mmCIF file of C-alpha atoms in Angstrom:
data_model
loop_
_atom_site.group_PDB
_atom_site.id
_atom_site.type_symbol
_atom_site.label_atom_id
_atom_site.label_comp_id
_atom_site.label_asym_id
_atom_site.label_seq_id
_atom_site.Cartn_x
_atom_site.Cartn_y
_atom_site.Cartn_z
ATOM 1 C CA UNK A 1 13.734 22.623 26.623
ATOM 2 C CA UNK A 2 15.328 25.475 26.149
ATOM 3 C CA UNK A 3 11.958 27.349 25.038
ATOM 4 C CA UNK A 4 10.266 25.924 28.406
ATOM 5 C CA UNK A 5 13.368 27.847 30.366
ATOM 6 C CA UNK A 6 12.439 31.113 28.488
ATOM 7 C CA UNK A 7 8.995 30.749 29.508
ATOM 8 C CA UNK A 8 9.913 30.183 33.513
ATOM 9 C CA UNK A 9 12.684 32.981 33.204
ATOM 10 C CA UNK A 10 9.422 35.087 31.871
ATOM 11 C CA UNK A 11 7.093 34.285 34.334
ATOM 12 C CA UNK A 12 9.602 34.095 37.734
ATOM 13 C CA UNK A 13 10.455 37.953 35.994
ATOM 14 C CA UNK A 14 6.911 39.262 35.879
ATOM 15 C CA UNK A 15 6.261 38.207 39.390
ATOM 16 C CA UNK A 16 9.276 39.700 41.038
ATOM 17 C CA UNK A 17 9.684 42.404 39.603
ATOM 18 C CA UNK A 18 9.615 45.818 41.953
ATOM 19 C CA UNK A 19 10.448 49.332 42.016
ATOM 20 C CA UNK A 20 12.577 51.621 43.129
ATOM 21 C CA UNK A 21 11.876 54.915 45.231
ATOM 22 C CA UNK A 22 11.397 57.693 43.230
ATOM 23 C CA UNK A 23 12.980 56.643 40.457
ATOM 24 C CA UNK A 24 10.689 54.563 39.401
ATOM 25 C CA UNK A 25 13.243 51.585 37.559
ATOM 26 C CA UNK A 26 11.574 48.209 37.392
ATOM 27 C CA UNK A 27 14.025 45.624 38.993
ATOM 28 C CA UNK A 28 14.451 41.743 39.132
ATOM 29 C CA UNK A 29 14.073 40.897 42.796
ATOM 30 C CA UNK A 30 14.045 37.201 43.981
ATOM 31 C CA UNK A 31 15.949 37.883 46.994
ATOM 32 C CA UNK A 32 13.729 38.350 50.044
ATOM 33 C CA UNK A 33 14.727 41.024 52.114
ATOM 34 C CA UNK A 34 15.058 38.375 55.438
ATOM 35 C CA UNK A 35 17.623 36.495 53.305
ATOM 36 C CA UNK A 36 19.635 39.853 52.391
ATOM 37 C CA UNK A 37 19.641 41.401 56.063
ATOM 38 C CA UNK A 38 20.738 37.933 57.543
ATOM 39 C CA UNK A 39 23.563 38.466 54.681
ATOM 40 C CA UNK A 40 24.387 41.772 55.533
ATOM 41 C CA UNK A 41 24.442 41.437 59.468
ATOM 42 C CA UNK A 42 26.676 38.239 58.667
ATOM 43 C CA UNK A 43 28.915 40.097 56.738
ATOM 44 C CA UNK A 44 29.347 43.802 59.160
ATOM 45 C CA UNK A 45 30.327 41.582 62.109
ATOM 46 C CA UNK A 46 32.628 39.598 60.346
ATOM 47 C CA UNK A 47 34.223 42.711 58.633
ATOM 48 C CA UNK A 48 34.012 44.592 62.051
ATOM 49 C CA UNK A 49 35.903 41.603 64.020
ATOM 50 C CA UNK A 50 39.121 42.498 61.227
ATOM 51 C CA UNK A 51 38.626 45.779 61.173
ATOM 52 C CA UNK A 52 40.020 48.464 63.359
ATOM 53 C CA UNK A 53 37.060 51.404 64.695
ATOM 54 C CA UNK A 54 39.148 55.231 64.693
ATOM 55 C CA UNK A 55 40.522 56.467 67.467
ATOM 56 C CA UNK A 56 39.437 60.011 65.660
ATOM 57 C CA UNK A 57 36.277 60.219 68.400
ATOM 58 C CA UNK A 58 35.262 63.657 66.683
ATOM 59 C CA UNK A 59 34.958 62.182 62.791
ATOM 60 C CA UNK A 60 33.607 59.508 64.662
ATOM 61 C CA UNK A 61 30.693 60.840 66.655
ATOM 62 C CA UNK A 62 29.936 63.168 63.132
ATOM 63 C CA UNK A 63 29.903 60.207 60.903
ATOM 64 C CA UNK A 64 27.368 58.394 63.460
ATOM 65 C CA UNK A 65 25.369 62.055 63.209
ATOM 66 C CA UNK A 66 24.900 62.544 59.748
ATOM 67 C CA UNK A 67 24.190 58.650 59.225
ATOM 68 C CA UNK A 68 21.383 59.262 61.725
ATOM 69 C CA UNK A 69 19.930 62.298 60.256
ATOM 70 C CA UNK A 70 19.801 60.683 56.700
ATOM 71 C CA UNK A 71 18.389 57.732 58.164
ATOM 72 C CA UNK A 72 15.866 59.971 60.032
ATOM 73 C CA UNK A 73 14.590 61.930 57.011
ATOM 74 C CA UNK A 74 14.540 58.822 54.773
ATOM 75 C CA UNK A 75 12.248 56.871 57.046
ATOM 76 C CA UNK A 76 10.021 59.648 57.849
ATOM 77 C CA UNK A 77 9.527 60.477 53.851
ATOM 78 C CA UNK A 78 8.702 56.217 53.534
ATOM 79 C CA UNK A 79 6.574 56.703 56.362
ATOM 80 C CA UNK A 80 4.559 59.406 54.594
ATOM 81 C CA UNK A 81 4.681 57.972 51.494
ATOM 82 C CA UNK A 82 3.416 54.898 53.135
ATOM 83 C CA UNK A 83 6.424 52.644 52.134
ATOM 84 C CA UNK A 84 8.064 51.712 55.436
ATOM 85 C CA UNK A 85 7.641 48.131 54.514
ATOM 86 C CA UNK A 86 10.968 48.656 52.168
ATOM 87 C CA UNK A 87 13.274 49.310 54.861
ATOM 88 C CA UNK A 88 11.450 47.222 57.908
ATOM 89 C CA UNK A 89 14.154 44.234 58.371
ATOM 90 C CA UNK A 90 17.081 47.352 58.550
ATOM 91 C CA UNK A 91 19.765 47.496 61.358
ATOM 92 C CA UNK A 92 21.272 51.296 60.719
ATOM 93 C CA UNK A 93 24.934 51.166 62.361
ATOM 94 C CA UNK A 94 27.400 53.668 61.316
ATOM 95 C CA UNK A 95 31.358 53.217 61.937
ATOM 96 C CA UNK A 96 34.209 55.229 61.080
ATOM 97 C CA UNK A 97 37.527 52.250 60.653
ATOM 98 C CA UNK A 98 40.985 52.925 60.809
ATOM 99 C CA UNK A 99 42.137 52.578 57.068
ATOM 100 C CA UNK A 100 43.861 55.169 54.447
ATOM 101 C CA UNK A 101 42.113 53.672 51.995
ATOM 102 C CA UNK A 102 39.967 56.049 50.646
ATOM 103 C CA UNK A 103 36.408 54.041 50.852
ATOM 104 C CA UNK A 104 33.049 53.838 52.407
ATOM 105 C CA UNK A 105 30.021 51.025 51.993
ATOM 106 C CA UNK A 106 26.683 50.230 53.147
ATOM 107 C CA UNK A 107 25.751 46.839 53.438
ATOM 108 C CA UNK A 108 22.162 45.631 52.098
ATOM 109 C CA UNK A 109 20.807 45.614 55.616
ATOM 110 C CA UNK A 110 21.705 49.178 56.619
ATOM 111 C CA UNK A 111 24.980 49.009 58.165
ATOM 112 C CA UNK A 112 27.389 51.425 56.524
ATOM 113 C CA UNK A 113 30.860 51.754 57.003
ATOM 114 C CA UNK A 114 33.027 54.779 56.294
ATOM 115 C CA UNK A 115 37.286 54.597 55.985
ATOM 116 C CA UNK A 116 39.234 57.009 57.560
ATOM 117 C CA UNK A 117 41.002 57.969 54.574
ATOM 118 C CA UNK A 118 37.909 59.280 52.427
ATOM 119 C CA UNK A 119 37.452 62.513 54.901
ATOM 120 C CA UNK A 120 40.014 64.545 53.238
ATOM 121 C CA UNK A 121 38.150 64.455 50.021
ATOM 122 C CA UNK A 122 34.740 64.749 52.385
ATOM 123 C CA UNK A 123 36.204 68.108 53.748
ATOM 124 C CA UNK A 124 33.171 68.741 55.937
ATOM 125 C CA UNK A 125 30.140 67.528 57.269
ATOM 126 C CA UNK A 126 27.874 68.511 54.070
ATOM 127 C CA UNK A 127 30.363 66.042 51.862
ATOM 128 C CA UNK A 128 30.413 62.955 54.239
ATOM 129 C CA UNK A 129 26.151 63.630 53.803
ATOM 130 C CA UNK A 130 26.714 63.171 49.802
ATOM 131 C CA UNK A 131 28.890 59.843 50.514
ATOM 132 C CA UNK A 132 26.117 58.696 53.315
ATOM 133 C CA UNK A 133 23.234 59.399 51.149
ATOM 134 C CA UNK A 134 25.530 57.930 48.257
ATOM 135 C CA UNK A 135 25.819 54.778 50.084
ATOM 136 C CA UNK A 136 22.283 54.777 51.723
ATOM 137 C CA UNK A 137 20.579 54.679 48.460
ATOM 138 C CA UNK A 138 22.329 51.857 47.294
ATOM 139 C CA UNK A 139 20.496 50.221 50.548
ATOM 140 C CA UNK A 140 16.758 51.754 49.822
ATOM 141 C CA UNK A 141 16.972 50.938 46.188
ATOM 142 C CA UNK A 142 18.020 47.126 47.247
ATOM 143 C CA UNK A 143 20.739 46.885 44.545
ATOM 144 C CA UNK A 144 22.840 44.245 46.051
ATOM 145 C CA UNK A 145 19.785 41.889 45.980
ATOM 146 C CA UNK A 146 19.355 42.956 42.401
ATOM 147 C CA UNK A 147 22.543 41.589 41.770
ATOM 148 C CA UNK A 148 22.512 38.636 43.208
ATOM 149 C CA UNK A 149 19.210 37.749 41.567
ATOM 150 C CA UNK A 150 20.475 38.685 38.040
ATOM 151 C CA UNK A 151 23.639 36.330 39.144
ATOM 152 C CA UNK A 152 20.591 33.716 39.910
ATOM 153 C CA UNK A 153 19.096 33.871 36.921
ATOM 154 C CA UNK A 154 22.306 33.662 34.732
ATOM 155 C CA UNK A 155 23.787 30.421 36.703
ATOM 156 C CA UNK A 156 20.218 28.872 37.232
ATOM 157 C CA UNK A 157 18.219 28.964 34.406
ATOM 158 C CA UNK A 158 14.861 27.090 34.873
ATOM 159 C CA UNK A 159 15.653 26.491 38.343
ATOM 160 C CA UNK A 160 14.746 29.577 39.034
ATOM 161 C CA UNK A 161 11.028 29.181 39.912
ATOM 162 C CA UNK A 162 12.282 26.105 42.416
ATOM 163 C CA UNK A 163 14.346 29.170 44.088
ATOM 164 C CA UNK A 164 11.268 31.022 44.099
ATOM 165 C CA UNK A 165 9.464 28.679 46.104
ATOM 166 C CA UNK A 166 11.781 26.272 48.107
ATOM 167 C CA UNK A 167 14.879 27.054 50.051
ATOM 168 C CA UNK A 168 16.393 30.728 48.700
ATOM 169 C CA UNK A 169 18.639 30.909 51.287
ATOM 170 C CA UNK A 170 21.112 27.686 49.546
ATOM 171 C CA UNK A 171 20.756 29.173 46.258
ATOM 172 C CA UNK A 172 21.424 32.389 47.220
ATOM 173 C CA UNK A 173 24.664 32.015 48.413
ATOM 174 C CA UNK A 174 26.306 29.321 46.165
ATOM 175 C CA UNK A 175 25.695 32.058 43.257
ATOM 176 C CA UNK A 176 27.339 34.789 45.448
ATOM 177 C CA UNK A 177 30.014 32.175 46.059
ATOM 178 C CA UNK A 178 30.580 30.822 42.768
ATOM 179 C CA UNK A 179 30.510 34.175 41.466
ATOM 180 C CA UNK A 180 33.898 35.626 44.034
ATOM 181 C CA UNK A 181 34.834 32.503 45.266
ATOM 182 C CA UNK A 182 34.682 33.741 48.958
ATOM 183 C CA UNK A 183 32.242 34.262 51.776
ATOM 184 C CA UNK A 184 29.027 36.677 52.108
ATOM 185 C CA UNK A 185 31.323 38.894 53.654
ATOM 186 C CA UNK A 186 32.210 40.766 49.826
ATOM 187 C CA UNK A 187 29.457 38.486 48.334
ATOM 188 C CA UNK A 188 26.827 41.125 49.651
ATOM 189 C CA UNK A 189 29.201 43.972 48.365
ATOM 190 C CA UNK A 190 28.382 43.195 44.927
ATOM 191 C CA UNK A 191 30.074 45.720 42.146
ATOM 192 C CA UNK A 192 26.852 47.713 40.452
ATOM 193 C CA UNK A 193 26.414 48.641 37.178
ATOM 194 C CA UNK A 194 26.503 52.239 35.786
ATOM 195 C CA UNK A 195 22.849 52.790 35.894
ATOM 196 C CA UNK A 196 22.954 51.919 40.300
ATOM 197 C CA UNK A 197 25.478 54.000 40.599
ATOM 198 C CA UNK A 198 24.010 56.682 38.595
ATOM 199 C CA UNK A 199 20.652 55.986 40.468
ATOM 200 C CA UNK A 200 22.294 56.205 43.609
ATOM 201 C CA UNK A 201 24.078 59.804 42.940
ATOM 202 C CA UNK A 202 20.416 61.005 42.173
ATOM 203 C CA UNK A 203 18.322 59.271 45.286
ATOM 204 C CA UNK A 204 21.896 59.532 47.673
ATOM 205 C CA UNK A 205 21.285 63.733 47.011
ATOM 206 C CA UNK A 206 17.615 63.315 47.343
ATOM 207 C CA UNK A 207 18.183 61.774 50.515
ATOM 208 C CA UNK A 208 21.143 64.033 52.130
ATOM 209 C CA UNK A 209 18.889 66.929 50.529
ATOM 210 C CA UNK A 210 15.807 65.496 53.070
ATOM 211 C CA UNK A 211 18.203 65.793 55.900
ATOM 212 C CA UNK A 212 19.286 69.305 55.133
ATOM 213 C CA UNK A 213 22.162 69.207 53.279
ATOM 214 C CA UNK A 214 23.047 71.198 50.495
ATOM 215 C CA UNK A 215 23.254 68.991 47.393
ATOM 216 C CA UNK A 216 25.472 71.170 45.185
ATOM 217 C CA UNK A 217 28.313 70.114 47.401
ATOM 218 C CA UNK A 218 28.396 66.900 45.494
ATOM 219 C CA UNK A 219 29.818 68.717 42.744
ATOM 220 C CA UNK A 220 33.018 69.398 44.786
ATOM 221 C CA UNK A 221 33.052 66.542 46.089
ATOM 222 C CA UNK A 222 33.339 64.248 43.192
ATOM 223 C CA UNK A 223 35.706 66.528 41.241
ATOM 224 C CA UNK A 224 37.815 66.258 44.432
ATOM 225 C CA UNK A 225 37.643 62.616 44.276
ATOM 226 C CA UNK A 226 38.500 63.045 40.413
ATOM 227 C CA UNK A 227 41.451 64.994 40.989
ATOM 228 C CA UNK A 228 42.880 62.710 43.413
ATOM 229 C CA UNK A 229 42.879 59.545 41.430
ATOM 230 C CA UNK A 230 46.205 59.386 40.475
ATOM 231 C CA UNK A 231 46.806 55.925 42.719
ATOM 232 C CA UNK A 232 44.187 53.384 43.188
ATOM 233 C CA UNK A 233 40.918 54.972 45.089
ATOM 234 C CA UNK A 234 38.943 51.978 46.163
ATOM 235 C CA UNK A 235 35.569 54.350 46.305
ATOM 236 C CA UNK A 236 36.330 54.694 42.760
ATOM 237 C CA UNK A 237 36.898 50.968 41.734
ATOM 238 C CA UNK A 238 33.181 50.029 40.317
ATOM 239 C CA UNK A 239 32.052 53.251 40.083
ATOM 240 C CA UNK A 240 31.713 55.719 37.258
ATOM 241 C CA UNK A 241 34.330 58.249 36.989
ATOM 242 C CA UNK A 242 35.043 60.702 33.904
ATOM 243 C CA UNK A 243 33.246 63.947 33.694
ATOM 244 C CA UNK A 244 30.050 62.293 32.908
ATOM 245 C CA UNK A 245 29.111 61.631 36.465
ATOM 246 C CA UNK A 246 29.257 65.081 37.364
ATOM 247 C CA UNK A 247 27.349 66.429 34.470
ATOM 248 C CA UNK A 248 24.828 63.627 35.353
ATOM 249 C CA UNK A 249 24.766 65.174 38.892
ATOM 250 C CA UNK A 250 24.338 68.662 37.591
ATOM 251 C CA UNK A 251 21.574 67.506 35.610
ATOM 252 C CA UNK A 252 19.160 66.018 38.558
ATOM 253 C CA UNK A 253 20.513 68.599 41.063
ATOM 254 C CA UNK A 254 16.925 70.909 40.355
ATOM 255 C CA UNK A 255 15.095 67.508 41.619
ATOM 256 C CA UNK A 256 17.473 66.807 44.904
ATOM 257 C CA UNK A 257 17.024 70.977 45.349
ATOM 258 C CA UNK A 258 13.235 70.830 45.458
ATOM 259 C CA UNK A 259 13.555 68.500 48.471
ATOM 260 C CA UNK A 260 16.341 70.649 50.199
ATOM 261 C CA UNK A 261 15.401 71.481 53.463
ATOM 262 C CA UNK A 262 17.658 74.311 54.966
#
């Protein structure tokens, strides 16, 4: 039996299996991108209907901007490329909340969400690009569903290829749900591993770089964020922190450069 499971894990891998943009990484993907946009919009309005919007209408109106520049540049380079396919079931919204906490997300389905209390370590409009694009790759590179279907394969077993073929939708969200014990709403807000958020430093700068941002602010940015860490940042909580990030980001910052567009 348990050889027979092997073989189905195997096989339901080989056939879902995509890649990335740019980077290139092979992924497990037995999420379809229907199921994780129905997620995502599920989860935005019910965060949004608990959520306060800022009253700041200037941070406001520049966080909406730079979201739709990024957004912009990225579909025009998938456009070109000819992969517009990966982003087709998207719904870009951008909102700035009322919150200290010092946090921003983007849902699987496009909708990001920045806090109030991450623009002091932003500064400018540049750094709120690097968090955008941050965020924004996280959304091209469809990490949440990579998640969840590593979650599915884990709790599932052979069952897999019956996921593969019947109803997705059911199986999708019991292994969110058994995994937090909660709704979609922080179901599709998945932690990533070190290698997404690594990925998403180098396509986030690739992407703000598209739009015209200088990438070497990221530098500042991050060693900003690093500095302040002496309390609980939750933009910090899953993600890597110590010195090797920003090495990491000096080390792809020729790449993001070669698509800066001044």
């Amino acid at each position: 039996m348990k050889k027979i499971t092997i073989i189905l894990l195997l096989a339901a891998t080989l056939v879902s299996c995509s890649k990335v943009l740019i980077t290139g990484r092979r992924q497990l993907q037995l999420v379809s991108d229907s199921e994780m946009s129905s997620l995502s919009l599920q989860s935005y309005n019910e965060f949004m209907n608990s959520a306060k919007l800022s009253k700041d209408t200037k941070n406001s109106a520049l966080v909406t901007s730079v979201g739709k520049k990024i957004t912009s540049a990225v579909e025009q380079y998938l456009r070109e490329t000819g992969n517009s396919s990966m982003i087709s079931n998207f719904s870009w919204k951008f909102s700035l909340v009322e919150s200290s906490d010092v946090n921003a997300f983007c849902l699987p389905g496009g909708q990001i969400v920045f806090y109030e209390g991450i623009l002091p370590y932003t500064q400018n409009e540049t750094g709120i690009a690097i968090v955008m694009g941050h965020e924004i790759a996280h959304a091209v590179a469809k990490h949440s569903a990579e998640r969840i279907s590593q979650q599915i394969v884990v709790q599932y077993g052979a069952q897999i290829t019956d996921a593969m073929v019947a109803n997705k939708s059911a199986i999708t969200r019991t292994a969110i749900n058994s995994l937090y014990g909660i709704g979609s709403q922080v179901g599709v807000l998945l932690p990533y591993s070190r290698t997404q958020e690594y990925e998403a430093d180098r396509l986030g700068l690739i992407f703000a770089a598209m739009a015209g941002y200088n990438p070497n602010e990221a530098v500042g940015f991050w060693q900003r964020m690093s500095s302040g860490n002496s309390g609980k940042l939750e933009f910090l909580s899953t993600h890597p922190t110590d010195q090797n990030r920003i090495n990491k980001i000096r080390e792809i910052m020729p790449e993001a450069l070669k698509y800066y567009k001044k």
